[in-house]
Coordinates of C-alpha atoms in Angstrom, one line a residue:
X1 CA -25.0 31.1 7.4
X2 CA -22.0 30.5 4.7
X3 CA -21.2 27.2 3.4
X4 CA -18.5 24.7 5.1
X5 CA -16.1 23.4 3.5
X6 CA -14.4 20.1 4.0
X7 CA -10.6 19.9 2.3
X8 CA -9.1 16.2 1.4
X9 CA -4.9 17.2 1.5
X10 CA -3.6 14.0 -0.6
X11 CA -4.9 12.7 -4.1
X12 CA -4.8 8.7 -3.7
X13 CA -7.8 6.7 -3.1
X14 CA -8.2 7.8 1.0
X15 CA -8.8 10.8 -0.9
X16 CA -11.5 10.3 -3.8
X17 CA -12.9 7.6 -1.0
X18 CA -13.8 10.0 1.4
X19 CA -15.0 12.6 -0.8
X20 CA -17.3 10.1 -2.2
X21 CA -18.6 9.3 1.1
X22 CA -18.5 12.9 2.3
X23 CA -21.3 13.0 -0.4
X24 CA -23.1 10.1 -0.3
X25 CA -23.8 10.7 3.7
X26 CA -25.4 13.9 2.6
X27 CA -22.5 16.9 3.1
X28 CA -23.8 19.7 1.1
X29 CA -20.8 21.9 1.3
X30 CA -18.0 22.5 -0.5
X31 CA -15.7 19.9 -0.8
X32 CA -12.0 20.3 -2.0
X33 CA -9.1 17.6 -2.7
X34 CA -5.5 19.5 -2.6
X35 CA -3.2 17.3 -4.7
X36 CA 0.6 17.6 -5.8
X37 CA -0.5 15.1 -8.2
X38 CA -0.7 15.6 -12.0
X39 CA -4.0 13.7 -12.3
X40 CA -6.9 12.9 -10.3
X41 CA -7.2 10.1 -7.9
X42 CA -5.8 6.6 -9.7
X43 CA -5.3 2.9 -9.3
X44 CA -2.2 2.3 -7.4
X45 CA -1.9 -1.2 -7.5
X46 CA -1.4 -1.4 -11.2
X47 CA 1.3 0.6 -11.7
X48 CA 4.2 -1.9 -10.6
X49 CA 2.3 -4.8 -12.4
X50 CA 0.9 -5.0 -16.2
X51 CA 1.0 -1.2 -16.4
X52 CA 4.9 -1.5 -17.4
X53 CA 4.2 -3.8 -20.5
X54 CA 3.8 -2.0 -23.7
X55 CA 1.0 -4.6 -23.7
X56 CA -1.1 -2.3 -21.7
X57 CA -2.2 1.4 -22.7
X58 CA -0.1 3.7 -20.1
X59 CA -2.9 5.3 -18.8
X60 CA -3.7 5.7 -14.9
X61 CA -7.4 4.1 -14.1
X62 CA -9.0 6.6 -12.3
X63 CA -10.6 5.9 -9.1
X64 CA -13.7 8.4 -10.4
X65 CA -13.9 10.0 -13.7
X66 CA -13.6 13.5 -14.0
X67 CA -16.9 13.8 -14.3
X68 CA -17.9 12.7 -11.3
X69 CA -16.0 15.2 -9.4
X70 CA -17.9 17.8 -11.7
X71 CA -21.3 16.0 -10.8
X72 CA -20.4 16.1 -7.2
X73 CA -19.1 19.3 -6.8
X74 CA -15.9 18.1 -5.3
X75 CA -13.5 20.5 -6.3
X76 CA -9.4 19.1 -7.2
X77 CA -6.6 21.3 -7.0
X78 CA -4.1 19.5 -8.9
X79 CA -0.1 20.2 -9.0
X80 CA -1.1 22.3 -5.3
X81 CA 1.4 21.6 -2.4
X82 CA -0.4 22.2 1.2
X83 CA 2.8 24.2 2.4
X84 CA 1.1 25.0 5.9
X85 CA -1.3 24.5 8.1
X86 CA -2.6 26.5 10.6
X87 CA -4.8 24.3 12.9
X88 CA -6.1 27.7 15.3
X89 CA -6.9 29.9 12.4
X90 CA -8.0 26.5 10.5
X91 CA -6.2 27.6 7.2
X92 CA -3.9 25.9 4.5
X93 CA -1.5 27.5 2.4
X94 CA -0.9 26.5 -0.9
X95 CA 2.1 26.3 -3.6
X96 CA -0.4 28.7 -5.3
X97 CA 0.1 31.5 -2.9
X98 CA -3.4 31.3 -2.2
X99 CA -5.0 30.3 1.3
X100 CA -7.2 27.9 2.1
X101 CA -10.0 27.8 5.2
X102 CA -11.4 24.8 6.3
X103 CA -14.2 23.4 8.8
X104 CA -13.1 19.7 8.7
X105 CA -9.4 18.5 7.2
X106 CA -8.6 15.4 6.3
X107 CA -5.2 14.5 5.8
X108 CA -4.6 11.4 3.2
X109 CA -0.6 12.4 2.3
X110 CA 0.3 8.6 1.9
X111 CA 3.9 7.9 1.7
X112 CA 6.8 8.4 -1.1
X113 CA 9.1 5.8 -2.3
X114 CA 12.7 5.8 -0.5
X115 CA 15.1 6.8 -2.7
X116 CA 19.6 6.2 -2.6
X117 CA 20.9 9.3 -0.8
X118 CA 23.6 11.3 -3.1
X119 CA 22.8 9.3 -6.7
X120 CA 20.8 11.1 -9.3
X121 CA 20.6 9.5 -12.4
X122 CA 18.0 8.7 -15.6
X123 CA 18.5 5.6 -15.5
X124 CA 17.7 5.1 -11.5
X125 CA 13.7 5.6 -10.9
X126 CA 11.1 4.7 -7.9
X127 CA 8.1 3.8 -8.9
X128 CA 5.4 4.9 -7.0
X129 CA 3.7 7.6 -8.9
X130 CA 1.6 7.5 -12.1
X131 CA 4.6 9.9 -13.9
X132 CA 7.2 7.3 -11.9
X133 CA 5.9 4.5 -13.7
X134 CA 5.1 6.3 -17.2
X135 CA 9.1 7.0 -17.3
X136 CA 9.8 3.4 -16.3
X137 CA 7.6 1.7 -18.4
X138 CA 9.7 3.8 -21.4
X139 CA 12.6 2.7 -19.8
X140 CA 12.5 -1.2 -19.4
X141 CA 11.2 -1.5 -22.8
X142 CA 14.2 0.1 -24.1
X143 CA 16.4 -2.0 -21.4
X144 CA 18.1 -5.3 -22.1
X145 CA 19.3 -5.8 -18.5
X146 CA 17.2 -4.6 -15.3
X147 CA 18.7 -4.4 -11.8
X148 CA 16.0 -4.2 -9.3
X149 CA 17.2 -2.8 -5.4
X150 CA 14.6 -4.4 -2.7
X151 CA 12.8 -7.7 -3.2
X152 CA 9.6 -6.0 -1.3
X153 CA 5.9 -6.6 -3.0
X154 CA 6.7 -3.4 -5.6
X155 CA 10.1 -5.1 -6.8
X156 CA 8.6 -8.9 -7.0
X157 CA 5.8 -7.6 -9.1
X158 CA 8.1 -5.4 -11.5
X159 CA 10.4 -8.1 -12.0
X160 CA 7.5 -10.4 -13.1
X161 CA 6.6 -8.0 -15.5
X162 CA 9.9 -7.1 -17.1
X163 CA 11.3 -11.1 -16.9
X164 CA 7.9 -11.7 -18.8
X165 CA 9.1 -8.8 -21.8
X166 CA 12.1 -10.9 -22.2
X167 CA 14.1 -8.3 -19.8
X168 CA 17.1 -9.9 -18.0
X169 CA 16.4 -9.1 -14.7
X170 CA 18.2 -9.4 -11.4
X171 CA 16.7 -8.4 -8.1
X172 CA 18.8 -7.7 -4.9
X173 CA 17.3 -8.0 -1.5
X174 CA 19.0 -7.7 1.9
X175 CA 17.5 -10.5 3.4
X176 CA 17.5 -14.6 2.6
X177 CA 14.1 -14.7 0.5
X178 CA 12.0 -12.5 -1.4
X179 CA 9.3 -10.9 0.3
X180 CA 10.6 -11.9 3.6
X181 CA 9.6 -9.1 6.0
X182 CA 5.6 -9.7 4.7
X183 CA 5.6 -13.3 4.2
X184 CA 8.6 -14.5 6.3
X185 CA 11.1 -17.0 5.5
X186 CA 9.3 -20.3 4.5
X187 CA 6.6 -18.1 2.1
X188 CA 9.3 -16.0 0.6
X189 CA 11.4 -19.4 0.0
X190 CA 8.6 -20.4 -2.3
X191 CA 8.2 -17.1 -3.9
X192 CA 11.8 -16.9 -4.2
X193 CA 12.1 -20.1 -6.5
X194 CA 9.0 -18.7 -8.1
X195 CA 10.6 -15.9 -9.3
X196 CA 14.0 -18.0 -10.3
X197 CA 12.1 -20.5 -12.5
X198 CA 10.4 -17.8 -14.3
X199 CA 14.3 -17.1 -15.2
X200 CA 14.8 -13.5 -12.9
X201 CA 18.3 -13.8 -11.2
X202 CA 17.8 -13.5 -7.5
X203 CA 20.8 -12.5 -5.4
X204 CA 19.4 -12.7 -1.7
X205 CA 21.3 -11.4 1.6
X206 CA 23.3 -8.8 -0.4
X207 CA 24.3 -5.2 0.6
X208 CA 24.5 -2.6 -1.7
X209 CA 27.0 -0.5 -1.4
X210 CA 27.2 2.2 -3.8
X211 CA 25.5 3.0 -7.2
X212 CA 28.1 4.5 -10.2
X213 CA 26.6 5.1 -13.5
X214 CA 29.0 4.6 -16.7
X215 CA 28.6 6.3 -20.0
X216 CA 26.3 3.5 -21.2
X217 CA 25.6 1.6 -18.0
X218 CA 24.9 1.4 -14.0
X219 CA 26.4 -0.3 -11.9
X220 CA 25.3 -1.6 -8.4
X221 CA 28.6 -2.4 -6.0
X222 CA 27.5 -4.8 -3.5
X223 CA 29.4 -7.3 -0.9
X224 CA 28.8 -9.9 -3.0
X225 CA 30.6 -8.4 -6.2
X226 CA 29.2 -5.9 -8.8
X227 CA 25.9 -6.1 -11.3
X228 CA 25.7 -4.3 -14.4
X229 CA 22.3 -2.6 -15.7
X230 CA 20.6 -0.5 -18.1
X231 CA 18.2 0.3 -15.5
X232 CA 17.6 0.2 -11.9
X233 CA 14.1 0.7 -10.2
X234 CA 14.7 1.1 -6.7
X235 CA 11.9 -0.8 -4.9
X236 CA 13.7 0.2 -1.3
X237 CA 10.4 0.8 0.8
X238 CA 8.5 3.9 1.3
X239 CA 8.0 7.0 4.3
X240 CA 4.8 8.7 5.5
X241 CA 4.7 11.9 4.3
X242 CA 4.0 13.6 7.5
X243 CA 6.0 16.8 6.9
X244 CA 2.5 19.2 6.8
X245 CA 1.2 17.3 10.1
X246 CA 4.4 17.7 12.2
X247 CA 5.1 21.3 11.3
X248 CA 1.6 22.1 12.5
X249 CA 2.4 20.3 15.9
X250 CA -0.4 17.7 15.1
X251 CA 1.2 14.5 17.2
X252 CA 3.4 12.2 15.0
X253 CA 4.8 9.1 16.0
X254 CA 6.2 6.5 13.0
X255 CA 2.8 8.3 10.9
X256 CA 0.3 10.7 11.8
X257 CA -1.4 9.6 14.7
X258 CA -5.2 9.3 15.6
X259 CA -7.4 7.7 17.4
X260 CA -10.2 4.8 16.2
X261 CA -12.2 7.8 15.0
X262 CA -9.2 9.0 12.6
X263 CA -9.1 11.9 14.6
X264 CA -5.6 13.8 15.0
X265 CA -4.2 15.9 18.0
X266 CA -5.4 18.7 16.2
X267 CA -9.3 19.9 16.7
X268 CA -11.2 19.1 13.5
X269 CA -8.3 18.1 11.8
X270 CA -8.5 13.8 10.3
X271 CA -5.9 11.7 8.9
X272 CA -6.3 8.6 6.7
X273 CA -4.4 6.2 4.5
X274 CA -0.7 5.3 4.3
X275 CA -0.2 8.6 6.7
X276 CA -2.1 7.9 9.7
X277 CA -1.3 5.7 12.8
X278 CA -4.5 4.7 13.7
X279 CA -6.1 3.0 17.0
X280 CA -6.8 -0.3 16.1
X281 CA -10.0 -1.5 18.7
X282 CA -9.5 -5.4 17.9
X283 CA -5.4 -5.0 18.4
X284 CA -5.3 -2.3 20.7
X285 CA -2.7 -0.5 19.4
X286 CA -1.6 1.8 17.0
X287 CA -1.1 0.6 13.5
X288 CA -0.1 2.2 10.4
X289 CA -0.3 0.0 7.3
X290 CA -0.3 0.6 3.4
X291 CA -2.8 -1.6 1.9
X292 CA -4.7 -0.4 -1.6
X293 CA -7.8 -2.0 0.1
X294 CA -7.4 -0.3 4.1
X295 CA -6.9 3.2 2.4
X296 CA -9.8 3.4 0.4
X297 CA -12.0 1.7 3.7
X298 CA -10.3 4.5 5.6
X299 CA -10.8 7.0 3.9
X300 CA -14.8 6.1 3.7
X301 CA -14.3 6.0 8.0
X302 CA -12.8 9.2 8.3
X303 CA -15.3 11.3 6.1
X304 CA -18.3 9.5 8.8
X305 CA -16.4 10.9 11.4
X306 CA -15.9 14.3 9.7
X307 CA -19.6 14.3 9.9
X308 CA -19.6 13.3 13.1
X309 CA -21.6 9.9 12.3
X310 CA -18.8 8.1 14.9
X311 CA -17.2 5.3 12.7
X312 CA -14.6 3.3 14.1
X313 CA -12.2 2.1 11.4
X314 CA -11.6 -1.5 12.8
X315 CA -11.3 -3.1 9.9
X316 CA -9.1 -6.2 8.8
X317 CA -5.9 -5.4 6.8
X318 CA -6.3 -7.2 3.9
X319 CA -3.7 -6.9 1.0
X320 CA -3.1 -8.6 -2.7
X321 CA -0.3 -9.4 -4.9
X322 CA -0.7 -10.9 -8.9
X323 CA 2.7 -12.0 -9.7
X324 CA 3.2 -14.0 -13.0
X325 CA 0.1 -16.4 -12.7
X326 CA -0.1 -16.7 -9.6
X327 CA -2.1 -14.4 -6.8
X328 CA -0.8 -13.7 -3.2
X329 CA -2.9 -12.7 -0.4
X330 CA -2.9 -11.7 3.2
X331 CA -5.2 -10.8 5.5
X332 CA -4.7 -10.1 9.4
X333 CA -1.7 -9.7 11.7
X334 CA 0.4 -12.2 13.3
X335 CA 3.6 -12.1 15.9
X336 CA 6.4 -14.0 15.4
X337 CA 5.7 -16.8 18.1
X338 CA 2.4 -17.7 15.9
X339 CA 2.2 -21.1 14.9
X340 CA 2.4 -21.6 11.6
X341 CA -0.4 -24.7 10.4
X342 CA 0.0 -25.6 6.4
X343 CA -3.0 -26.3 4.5
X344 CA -2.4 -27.6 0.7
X345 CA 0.9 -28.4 -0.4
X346 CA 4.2 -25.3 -1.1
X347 CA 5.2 -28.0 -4.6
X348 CA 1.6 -27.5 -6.0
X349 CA 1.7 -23.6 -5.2
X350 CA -1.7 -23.9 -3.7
X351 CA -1.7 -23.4 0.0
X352 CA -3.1 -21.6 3.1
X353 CA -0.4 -20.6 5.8
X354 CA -2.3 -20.1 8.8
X355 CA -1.3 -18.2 12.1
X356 CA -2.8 -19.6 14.9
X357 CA -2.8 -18.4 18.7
X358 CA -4.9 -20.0 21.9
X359 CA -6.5 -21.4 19.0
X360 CA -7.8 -18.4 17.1
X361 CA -6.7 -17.6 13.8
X362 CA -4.9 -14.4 13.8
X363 CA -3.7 -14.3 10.1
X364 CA -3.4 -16.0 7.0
X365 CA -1.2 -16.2 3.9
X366 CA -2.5 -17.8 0.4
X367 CA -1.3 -18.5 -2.9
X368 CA -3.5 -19.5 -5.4
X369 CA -6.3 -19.9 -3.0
X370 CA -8.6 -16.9 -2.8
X371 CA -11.5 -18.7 -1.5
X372 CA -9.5 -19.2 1.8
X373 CA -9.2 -15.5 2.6
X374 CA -12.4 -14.4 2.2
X375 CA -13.4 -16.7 4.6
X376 CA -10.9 -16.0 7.3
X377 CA -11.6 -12.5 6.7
X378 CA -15.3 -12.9 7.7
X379 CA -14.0 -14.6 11.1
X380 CA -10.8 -12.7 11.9
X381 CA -12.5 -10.7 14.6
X382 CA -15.5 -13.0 15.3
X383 CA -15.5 -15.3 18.2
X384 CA -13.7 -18.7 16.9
X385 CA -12.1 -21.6 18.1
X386 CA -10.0 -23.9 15.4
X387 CA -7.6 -26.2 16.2
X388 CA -4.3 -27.1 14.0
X389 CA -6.4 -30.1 13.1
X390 CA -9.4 -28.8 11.5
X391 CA -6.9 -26.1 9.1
X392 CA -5.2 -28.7 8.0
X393 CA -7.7 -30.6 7.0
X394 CA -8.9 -29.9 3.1
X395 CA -12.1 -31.8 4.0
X396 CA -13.1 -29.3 6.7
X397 CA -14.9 -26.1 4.6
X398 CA -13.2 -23.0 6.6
X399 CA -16.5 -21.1 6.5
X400 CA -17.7 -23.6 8.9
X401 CA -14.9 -23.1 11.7
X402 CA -16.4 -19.8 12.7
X403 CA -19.1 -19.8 15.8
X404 CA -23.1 -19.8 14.5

């Protein structure tokens, strides 16, 4: 009987999870992680935070050392481009030329930073990749004036960093606040002064029009009048790379989409990460999401149910954000009709925003206040019952709202 083989397509942490888990759940066969990437399975997070100053090193933290791969037998093809997939013969092929059969596939693609349509400049970059953020990190410390497109999470924490080198920095954002589509208007307020005290220029509910480089500058044309650079990073959101999925006719709908068991349209054939539109059991719906924290927990849920150990991913989506001293977090989902109950005070930057429905809590948003989030995380999904009351109240501990 010859030896299966399990292939990972993708090289981010969905990836080195579930070959990890492929492993520790006993798989004996071959395992193989196909990667376009130029090194092995790294820290994401970091790369749009400290990892610009020259303070830092410039090197990627890997999510395993190479010589765990070696220890494990988990084979990575790095630089390798799945082309193709043939989901009846149960091959890939790769950039290589060479083909690829597989017994179980797990696809962990993640997504690639949007970039502006028609402009192709040096002094433009994304920053999503471990080379992105290598070239940028050259680039603003040789910058006097940064221009930053999108006030998302990826452009807040890059203009901390670069404000903090001394870098005059301006970030544009569509909407009224900073952050506004993750923490809506009243959070992204505060986080919008934030950033303005720390001295970045904020110019909120602009359009950019068009992007023209000069001999020695760029400059951003907006509605609101023009701003000159050295630099833009273009923080302008991201798209699932589903390309490889769709061209095999594996369903695709806003991501790769799979049920609560990660498994595709496509017999044998998983998808995890930033890619897949998963079942969600607790919502009910499909959800695709692109958390540091989910990817890695998916990717550990897929690889169980590559060896057919029936693992529902039905976690909590639970995300960070370290932006000067201060740390952001988030965990659950809320709709927009949520009622929003304050505990701690927006002036101090230390509060809790809690979502609250039929008197469950069904997300919450903190600054400064860690402690908070773990607990709601343990109850998310547990049978509770708080009132607005109770949230706001600093003498109530929130570990004691959920049901014994």
């Amino acid at each position: 009987m010859s030896r299966q083989r399990h292939v990972i397509v993708g090289g981010g942490v969905a990836a080195a999870s579930a070959a990890a888990t492929l492993r520790a759940n006993g798989f004996e066969g071959e395992v193989c992680i196909v990667s376009d990437d130029v090194a092995l399975p790294y820290e994401r997070p970091p790369l749009s935070k400290r990892f610009l100053s020259p303070e830092t090193d410039g090197t990627a933290t890997l999510v395993k050392s190479a010589d765990w791969y070696a220890e494990h037998d988990v084979t990575v093809l790095l630089r390798t481009r799945a082309e193709s997939l043939d989901t009846t013969a149960k091959t890939i092929d790769l950039s290589t030329a060479e083909q690829l059969s597989y017994d179980k596939l797990l696809i962990a693609t993640g997504v690639r930073a949007r970039t502006l349509p028609h402009v192709d400049s040096d002094r433009i970059q994304t920053l999503r990749s471990i080379a992105d953020a290598q070239e940028a990190r050259t680039r603003i410390a040789a910058a006097d004036r940064v221009a930053i497109l999108g006030g998302g999470f990826i452009g807040c924490e890059a203009a901390s960093t670069a404000v903090s080198m001394g870098k005059r920095v301006t970030v544009l954002e569509r909407t009224e606040t900073l952050m506004q589509a993750a923490l809506g208007p009243v959070i992204g307020g505060v986080m919008t002064d934030v950033h303005r005290a720390a001295g970045v220029h904020v110019v909120a509910g602009v359009v950019v029009q068009r992007i023209d480089e000069t001999p020695t500058t760029v400059v951003a044309r907006t509605d609101h009048g023009r701003i000159e650079a050295d630099l833009v990073l273009v923080g302008a959101g991201s798209q699932p790379n589903v390309e490889l999925a769709h061209s095999a006719g594996i369903e695709v709908k806003g991501g790769i989409v799979t049920d609560q068991f990660s498994r595709t349209s496509a017999r044998d054939v998983f998808a995890a990460g930033d890619v897949a539109s998963t079942f969600h059991p607790f919502y009910k719906e499909h959800l695709r999401v692109e958390h540091h924290d989910s990817a890695i927990r998916h990717g550990a849920s897929a690889a169980k149910n590559m060896l057919g150990l029936d693992a529902p991913f039905a976690e909590a989506h639970w995300f960070w954000s370290d932006q000067y001293d201060h740390s952001i977090q988030q965990v659950g989902r809320a709709k927009p009709d949520d009622d929003m109950v304050l505990r701690g005070s927006l002036d101090d930057l230390s509060f809790s925003a809690f979502s609250l429905r039929d008197g469950r809590i069904t997300r919450v948003i903190s600054l400064n206040r860690p402690k908070d989030v773990l607990a709601v995380r343990r109850m998310l999904f547990t049978d509770h019952t708080v009132s607005a009351e109770q949230l706001q109240d600093e003498a109530t501990p929130l570990n004691r709202l959920a049901r014994r």
